XYZ file of C-alpha atoms in Angstrom:
215
model
C 8.551 12.180 -3.045
C 10.473 14.790 -5.097
C 14.239 14.750 -5.547
C 16.068 18.067 -5.871
C 19.458 16.542 -6.622
C 20.986 16.565 -3.161
C 17.796 16.356 -1.150
C 14.578 14.399 -1.193
C 11.279 15.816 0.036
C 8.471 13.565 1.167
C 4.926 14.863 1.165
C 2.857 13.784 4.139
C -0.624 14.615 2.926
C -3.072 15.443 5.669
C -0.455 15.554 8.432
C -1.732 18.872 9.785
C -5.263 17.491 9.888
C -4.011 14.318 11.594
C -2.361 16.407 14.303
C -5.655 18.195 14.965
C -7.876 15.133 14.842
C -9.907 14.689 18.012
C -8.539 11.166 18.338
C -4.938 12.422 18.299
C -5.659 15.335 20.650
C -7.419 13.059 23.128
C -4.533 10.583 23.010
C -2.144 13.494 23.567
C -4.036 14.538 26.685
C -3.853 10.962 27.981
C -0.058 11.267 27.717
C -0.146 14.597 29.563
C -2.336 13.089 32.274
C -0.120 10.030 32.706
C 2.942 12.283 33.074
C 1.093 14.388 35.650
C 3.256 17.453 36.153
C 2.628 20.900 37.582
C 0.220 23.469 36.149
C 1.431 26.306 33.963
C 0.921 30.014 34.531
C -2.888 29.682 34.342
C -2.916 27.448 37.433
C -5.044 24.790 35.698
C -4.024 21.336 36.941
C -4.184 18.146 34.902
C -7.158 16.957 36.984
C -9.004 20.248 36.496
C -8.406 20.158 32.747
C -9.694 16.576 32.665
C -13.046 17.797 34.012
C -13.502 20.148 31.049
C -11.465 18.140 28.533
C -14.118 17.588 25.877
C -14.991 21.269 25.596
C -11.377 22.457 25.821
C -10.020 20.050 23.204
C -12.705 21.038 20.692
C -11.937 24.700 21.413
C -8.197 24.083 21.015
C -8.752 22.353 17.674
C -10.905 25.216 16.389
C -8.422 27.887 17.490
C -5.534 26.219 15.688
C -7.604 25.659 12.546
C -8.664 29.324 12.568
C -5.174 30.551 13.498
C -6.497 32.280 16.608
C -4.499 29.944 18.862
C -2.097 31.775 21.151
C -0.011 29.651 23.533
C 0.550 30.958 27.046
C 4.071 31.831 28.172
C 5.764 28.966 29.989
C 6.337 29.179 33.732
C 10.037 29.396 34.620
C 11.210 26.895 37.237
C 14.729 26.511 38.618
C 15.930 22.969 39.363
C 19.247 22.415 41.221
C 21.731 20.249 39.313
C 23.307 17.313 41.182
C 26.816 18.676 40.529
C 25.912 22.258 41.359
C 24.344 25.062 39.393
C 20.782 25.550 38.237
C 18.843 23.995 35.373
C 16.139 26.276 33.972
C 12.916 24.492 33.034
C 9.731 25.847 31.526
C 6.278 24.503 32.308
C 3.674 25.027 29.563
C -0.006 25.022 30.473
C -1.804 21.673 30.320
C -3.619 22.951 27.241
C -0.409 23.805 25.431
C 1.242 20.559 26.526
C -1.655 18.671 24.965
C -1.117 20.338 21.591
C 2.633 19.784 21.772
C 2.140 16.089 22.471
C -0.295 15.953 19.534
C 2.401 17.384 17.235
C 5.058 15.063 18.655
C 2.911 11.971 18.137
C 2.725 12.622 14.414
C 6.252 13.928 13.798
C 8.179 11.371 15.835
C 7.364 8.367 13.581
C 8.573 10.409 10.597
C 11.884 11.453 12.134
C 12.811 8.362 14.144
C 13.853 6.295 11.072
C 16.209 9.039 9.848
C 17.952 9.737 13.166
C 21.386 8.223 13.740
C 21.439 4.665 15.047
C 24.129 5.864 17.462
C 21.821 8.475 19.001
C 20.243 7.587 22.348
C 19.220 10.869 23.967
C 15.490 11.585 24.187
C 14.648 8.677 21.875
C 11.636 6.398 22.449
C 12.665 2.906 23.522
C 16.268 3.997 24.110
C 18.108 4.587 27.370
C 21.383 5.606 28.981
C 22.042 1.943 29.752
C 21.834 1.096 26.052
C 24.244 3.930 25.240
C 26.722 2.581 27.805
C 26.405 -0.930 26.352
C 27.055 0.454 22.866
C 30.135 2.307 24.135
C 31.452 -0.899 25.729
C 30.892 -2.764 22.462
C 32.876 -0.115 20.599
C 35.761 -0.415 23.082
C 35.628 -4.227 22.815
C 35.908 -3.943 19.038
C 39.357 -2.382 19.423
C 38.679 1.357 19.719
C 40.723 2.976 22.475
C 38.605 5.927 23.539
C 35.038 6.919 24.337
C 34.548 10.683 24.526
C 31.913 12.112 26.868
C 30.903 15.691 26.132
C 28.054 18.036 26.964
C 26.858 21.031 24.952
C 26.376 23.838 27.431
C 22.840 25.299 27.379
C 22.062 23.457 24.146
C 18.275 23.741 24.504
C 18.557 27.431 25.366
C 20.643 28.269 22.306
C 18.799 26.517 19.483
C 18.398 28.956 16.609
C 14.720 29.206 15.645
C 15.378 29.949 11.975
C 17.736 26.984 11.678
C 15.191 24.723 13.365
C 12.372 25.813 11.061
C 14.668 25.292 8.070
C 15.474 21.782 9.315
C 11.782 21.007 9.655
C 11.192 22.212 6.115
C 13.726 19.711 4.791
C 11.311 16.897 5.681
C 7.920 18.462 6.436
C 6.778 20.583 3.508
C 3.451 21.674 5.027
C 4.306 25.175 6.226
C 1.312 25.178 8.566
C 3.157 22.737 10.816
C 6.319 24.844 10.864
C 4.197 27.913 11.588
C 2.441 26.176 14.473
C 5.755 25.065 15.993
C 7.134 28.570 15.519
C 4.199 30.034 17.441
C 4.936 27.664 20.318
C 8.647 28.508 20.312
C 7.853 32.220 20.577
C 5.299 31.937 23.400
C 7.677 33.546 25.883
C 8.768 32.791 29.456
C 7.108 34.118 32.584
C 9.767 34.592 35.246
C 8.797 36.197 38.576
C 5.999 38.144 36.924
C 8.119 39.353 34.018
C 7.480 38.190 30.449
C 10.711 37.359 28.644
C 10.333 37.155 24.847
C 12.524 34.352 23.481
C 15.007 35.103 20.723
C 16.309 31.545 20.593
C 16.011 28.181 22.298
C 13.399 25.528 22.914
C 11.983 25.013 26.372
C 13.260 22.227 28.607
C 10.046 20.892 30.073
C 8.105 21.072 26.823
C 6.918 17.701 25.428
C 8.089 18.812 21.992
C 11.499 20.159 23.046
C 13.477 16.888 23.033
C 12.248 15.911 19.551
C 13.052 19.368 18.178
C 16.532 19.201 19.686
C 17.196 15.901 17.918
C 15.902 17.342 14.632
C 18.478 20.124 14.978
């Protein structure tokens, strides 16, 4: 660990290699399979990918190591909100979801200890019920108000440069930031039209919630 006065940097040696280990990639696909979910723009289902998993995971590993990996654009899906309006989701291919889970599995244990104890959204082992209980405890302690707010289109408006900078404050291996940047810029396929993203992280991506909490 190196201190720069106001900031401390921890070096996680071999983290990139851990992400791309066959063990981690296979565990990531098990998560994808257990979540099921629809296919991306290539039409490959989870079950179909499972049939060719061994070959595809080795190929995925080699492409990332050689920097020939190119994620597919995510498939745009519109989901009606309960209170009206539309929520825009993006569905990555099973292949890309596997890599994103592999990254998440290695980054999450690093970031979880430094997230706020009062944060409950998209956190492993945490729930809305726990957040409500915490709010009740705060009121019981004598506080008069609990404020409920929502950041409109938060996922859609995340600044990529700011996110990469945030990652660099903890993860010094630029290969990991580069790999995440490639995924962020994969684009969105909407009704046959490719939309290049200038900002935002996809709702529907396994990595999106973790990246939003890092921001």
